[in-house]
mmCIF file of C-alpha atoms in Angstrom:
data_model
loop_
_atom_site.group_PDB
_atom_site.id
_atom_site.type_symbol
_atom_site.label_atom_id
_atom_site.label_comp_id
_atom_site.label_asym_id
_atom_site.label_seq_id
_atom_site.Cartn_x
_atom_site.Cartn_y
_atom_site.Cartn_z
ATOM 1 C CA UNK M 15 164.524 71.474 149.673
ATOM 2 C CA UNK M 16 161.122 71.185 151.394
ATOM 3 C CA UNK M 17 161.622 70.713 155.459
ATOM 4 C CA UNK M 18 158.508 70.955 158.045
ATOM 5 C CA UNK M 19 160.998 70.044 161.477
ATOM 6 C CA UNK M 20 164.277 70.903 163.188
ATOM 7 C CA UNK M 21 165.918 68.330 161.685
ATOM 8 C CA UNK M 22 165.373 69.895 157.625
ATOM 9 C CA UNK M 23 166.654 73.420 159.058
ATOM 10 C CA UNK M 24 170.199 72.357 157.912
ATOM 11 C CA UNK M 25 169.458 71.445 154.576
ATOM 12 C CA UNK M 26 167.092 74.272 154.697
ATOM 13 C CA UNK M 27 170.001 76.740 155.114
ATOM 14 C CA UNK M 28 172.144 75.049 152.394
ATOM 15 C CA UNK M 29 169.735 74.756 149.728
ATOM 16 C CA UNK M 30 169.673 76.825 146.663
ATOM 17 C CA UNK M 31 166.006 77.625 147.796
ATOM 18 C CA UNK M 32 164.643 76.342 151.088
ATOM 19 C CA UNK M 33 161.124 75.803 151.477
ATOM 20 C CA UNK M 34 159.279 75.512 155.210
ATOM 21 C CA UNK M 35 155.506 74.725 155.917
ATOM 22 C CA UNK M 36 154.344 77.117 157.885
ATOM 23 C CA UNK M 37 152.338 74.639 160.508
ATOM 24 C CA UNK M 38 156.673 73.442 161.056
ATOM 25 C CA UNK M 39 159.516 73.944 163.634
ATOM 26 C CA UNK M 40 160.315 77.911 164.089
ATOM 27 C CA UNK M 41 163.655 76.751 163.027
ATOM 28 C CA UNK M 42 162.604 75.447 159.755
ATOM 29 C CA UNK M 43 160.855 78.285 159.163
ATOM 30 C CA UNK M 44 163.099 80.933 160.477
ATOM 31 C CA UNK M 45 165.960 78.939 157.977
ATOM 32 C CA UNK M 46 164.392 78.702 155.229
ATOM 33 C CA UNK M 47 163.880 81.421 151.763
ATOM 34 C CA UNK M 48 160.236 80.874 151.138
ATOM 35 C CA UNK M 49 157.019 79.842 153.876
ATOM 36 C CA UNK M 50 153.971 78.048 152.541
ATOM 37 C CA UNK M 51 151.922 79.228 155.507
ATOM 38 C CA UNK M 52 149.197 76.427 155.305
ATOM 39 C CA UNK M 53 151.220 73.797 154.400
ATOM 40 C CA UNK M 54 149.733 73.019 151.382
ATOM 41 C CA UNK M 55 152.200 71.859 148.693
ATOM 42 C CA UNK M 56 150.220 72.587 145.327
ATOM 43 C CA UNK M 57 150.563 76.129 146.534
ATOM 44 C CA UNK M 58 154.626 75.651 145.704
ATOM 45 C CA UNK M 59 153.493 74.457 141.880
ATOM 46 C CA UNK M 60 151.495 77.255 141.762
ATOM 47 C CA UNK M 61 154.568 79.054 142.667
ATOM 48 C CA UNK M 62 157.238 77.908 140.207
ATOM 49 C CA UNK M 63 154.917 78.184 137.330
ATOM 50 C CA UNK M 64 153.277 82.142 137.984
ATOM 51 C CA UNK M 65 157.103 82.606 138.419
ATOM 52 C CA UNK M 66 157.951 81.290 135.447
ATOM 53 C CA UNK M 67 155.253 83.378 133.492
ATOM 54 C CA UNK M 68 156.389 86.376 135.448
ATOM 55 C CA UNK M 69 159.945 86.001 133.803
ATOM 56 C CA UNK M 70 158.398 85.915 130.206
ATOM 57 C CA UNK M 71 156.531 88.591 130.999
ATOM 58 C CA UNK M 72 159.627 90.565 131.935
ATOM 59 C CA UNK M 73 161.408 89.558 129.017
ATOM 60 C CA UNK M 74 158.620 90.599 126.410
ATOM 61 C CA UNK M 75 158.190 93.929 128.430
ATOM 62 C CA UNK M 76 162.305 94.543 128.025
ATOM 63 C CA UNK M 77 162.106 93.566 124.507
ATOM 64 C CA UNK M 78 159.120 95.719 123.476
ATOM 65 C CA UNK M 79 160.886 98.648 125.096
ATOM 66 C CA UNK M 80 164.362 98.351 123.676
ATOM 67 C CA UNK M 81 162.592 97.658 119.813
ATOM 68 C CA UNK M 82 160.356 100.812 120.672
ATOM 69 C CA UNK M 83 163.577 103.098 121.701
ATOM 70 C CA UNK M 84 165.713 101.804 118.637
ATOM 71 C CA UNK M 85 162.725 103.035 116.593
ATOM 72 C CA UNK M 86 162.873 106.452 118.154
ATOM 73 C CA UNK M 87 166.627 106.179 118.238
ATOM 74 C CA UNK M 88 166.795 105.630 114.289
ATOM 75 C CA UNK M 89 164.069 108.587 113.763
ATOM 76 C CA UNK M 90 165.654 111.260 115.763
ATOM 77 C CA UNK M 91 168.703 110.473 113.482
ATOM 78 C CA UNK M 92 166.912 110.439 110.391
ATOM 79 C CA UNK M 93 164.948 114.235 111.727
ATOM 80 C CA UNK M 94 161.627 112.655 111.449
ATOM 81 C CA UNK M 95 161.065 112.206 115.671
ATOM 82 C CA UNK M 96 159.796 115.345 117.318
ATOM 83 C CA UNK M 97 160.489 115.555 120.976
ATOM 84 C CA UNK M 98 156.451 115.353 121.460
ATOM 85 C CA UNK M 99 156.529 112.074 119.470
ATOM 86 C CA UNK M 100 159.110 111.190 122.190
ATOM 87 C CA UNK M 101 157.664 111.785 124.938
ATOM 88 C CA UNK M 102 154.689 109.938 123.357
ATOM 89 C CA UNK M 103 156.533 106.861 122.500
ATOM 90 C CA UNK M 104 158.247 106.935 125.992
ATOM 91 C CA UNK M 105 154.681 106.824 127.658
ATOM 92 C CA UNK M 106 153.220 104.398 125.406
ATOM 93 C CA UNK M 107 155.540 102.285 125.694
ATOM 94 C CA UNK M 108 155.509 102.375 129.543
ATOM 95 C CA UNK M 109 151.356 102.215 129.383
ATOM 96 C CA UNK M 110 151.716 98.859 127.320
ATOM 97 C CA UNK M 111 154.491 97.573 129.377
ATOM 98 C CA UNK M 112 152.457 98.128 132.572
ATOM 99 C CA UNK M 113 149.118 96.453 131.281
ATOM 100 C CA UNK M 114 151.460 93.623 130.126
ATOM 101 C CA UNK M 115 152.356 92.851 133.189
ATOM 102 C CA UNK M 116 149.209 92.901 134.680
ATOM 103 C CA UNK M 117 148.162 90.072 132.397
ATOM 104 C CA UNK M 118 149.225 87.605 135.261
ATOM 105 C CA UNK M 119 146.559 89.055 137.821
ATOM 106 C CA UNK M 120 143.971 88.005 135.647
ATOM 107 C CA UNK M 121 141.538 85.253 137.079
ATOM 108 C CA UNK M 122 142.197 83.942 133.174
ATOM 109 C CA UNK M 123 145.824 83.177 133.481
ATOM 110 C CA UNK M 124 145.733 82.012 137.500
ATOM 111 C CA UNK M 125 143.015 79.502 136.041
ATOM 112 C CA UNK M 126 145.265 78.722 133.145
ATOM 113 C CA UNK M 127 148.039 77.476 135.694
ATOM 114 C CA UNK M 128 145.302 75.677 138.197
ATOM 115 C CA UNK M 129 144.336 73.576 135.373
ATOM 116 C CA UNK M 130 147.772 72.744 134.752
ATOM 117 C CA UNK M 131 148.789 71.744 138.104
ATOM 118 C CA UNK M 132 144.984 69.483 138.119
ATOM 119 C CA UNK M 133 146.514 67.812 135.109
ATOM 120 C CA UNK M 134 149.781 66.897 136.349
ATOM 121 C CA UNK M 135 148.320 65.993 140.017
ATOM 122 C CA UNK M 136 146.097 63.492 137.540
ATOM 123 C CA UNK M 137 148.955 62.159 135.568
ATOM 124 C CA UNK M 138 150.889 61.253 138.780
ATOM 125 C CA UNK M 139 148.159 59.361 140.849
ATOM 126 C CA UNK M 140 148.427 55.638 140.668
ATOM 127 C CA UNK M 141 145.572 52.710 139.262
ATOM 128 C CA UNK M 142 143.658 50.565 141.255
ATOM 129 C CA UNK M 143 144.676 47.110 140.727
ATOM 130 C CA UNK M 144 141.227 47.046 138.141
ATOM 131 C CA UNK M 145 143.528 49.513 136.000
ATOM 132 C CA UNK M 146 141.211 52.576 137.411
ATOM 133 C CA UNK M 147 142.202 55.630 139.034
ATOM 134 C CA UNK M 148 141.798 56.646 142.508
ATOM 135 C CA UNK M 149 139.532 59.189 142.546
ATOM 136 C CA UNK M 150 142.500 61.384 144.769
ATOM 137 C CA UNK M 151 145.384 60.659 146.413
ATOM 138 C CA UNK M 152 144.046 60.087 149.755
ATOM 139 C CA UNK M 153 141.759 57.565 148.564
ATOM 140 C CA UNK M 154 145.317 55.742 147.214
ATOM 141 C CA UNK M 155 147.164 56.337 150.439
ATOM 142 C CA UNK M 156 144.807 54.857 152.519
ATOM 143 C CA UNK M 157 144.476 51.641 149.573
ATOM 144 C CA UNK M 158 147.637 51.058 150.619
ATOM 145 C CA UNK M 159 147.276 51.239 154.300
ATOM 146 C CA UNK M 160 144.936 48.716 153.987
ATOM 147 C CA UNK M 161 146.650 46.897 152.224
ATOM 148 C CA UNK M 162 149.729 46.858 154.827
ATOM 149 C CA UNK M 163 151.971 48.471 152.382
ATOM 150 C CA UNK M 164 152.194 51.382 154.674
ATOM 151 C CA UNK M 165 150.477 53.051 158.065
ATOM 152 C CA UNK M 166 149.189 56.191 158.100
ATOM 153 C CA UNK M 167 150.647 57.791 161.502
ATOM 154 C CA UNK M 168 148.993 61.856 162.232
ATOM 155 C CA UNK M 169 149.744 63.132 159.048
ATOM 156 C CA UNK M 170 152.078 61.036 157.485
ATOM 157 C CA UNK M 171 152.060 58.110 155.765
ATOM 158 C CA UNK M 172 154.858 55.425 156.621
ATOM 159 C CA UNK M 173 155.827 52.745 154.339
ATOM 160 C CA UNK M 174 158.290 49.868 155.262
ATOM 161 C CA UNK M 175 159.684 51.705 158.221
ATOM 162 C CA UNK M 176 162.044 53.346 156.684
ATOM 163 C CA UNK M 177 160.328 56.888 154.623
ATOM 164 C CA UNK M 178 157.960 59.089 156.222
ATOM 165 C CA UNK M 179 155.748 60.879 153.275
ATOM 166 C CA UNK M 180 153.533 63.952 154.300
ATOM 167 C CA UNK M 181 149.821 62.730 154.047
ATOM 168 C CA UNK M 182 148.267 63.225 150.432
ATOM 169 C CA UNK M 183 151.322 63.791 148.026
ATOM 170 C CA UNK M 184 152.063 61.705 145.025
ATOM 171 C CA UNK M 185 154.466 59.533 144.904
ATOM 172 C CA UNK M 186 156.590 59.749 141.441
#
């Protein structure tokens, strides 16, 4: 659930994962898991998907280790592991599980993600009525404030009265 005012702190509390903009209601804010501090929503995308490559990451790194200790395992029963070879193994092992993980603070793989997030902001903006894009999303919000399908009001966008969407997110 993603709240900004008093009124999302409920469903804020309830949610599996609760997520407040940070320019909000204290009580959204104070109620919910995680804070986007400037309000900016690709920032959550970004989010989900480095969190996502963190838990492969973790995964591989578990994997490599337990393969690398069953090797040493099976050695030390055969006689053929020394206990230098062990501590070798151990530290190796930790070494390459370490610069594993530091794979996601490369400017590479934060790029990587970017570009992904571009391409599904793309996907999800709507055509002109010529069958060409909008050249962003505010340039389609405000097509159809013109167009009296909604009015923009501060930072929100109403349309027929009735839903209130925050200024510059797609619609789906």
């Amino acid at each position: 659930m993603v709240g900004d005012g008093v009124n999302d702190a409920p469903a804020l509390t309830v949610a599996d994962i609760g997520v407040a903009m940070g320019e909000g209601a204290a009580l959204a804010v104070e109620m919910s898991d995680v804070t986007l501090m400037d309000s900016n929503l690709t920032k959550l995308l970004f989010s989900m998907d480095i969190g996502a490559k963190v838990i492969t990451t973790v995964k591989e790194n578990i994997a490599f280790s337990i393969v690398v200790n069953l090797i040493a395992i099976v050695l030390t029963c055969f006689g053929k592991m020394t206990l230098l070879w062990a501590i070798v193994s151990d530290v190796g092992t930790m070494l390459l599980v370490t610069l594993n993980g530091m794979k996601l603070l490369s400017p590479r793989t934060i790029a990587a993600i970017e570009r992904k997030q571009d391409g599904l902001l793309t996907v999800r903006t709507e055509r002109k009525k010529d069958g060409e894009r909008y050249e962003n999303l505010n340039e389609a919000f405000e097509s159809r404030t013109a167009n009296g399908v909604g009015s923009k009001v501060g930072s929100t966008v109403e349309y027929s009265g009735f839903i209130s969407i925050p200024y510059g997110i797609p619609l789906v």
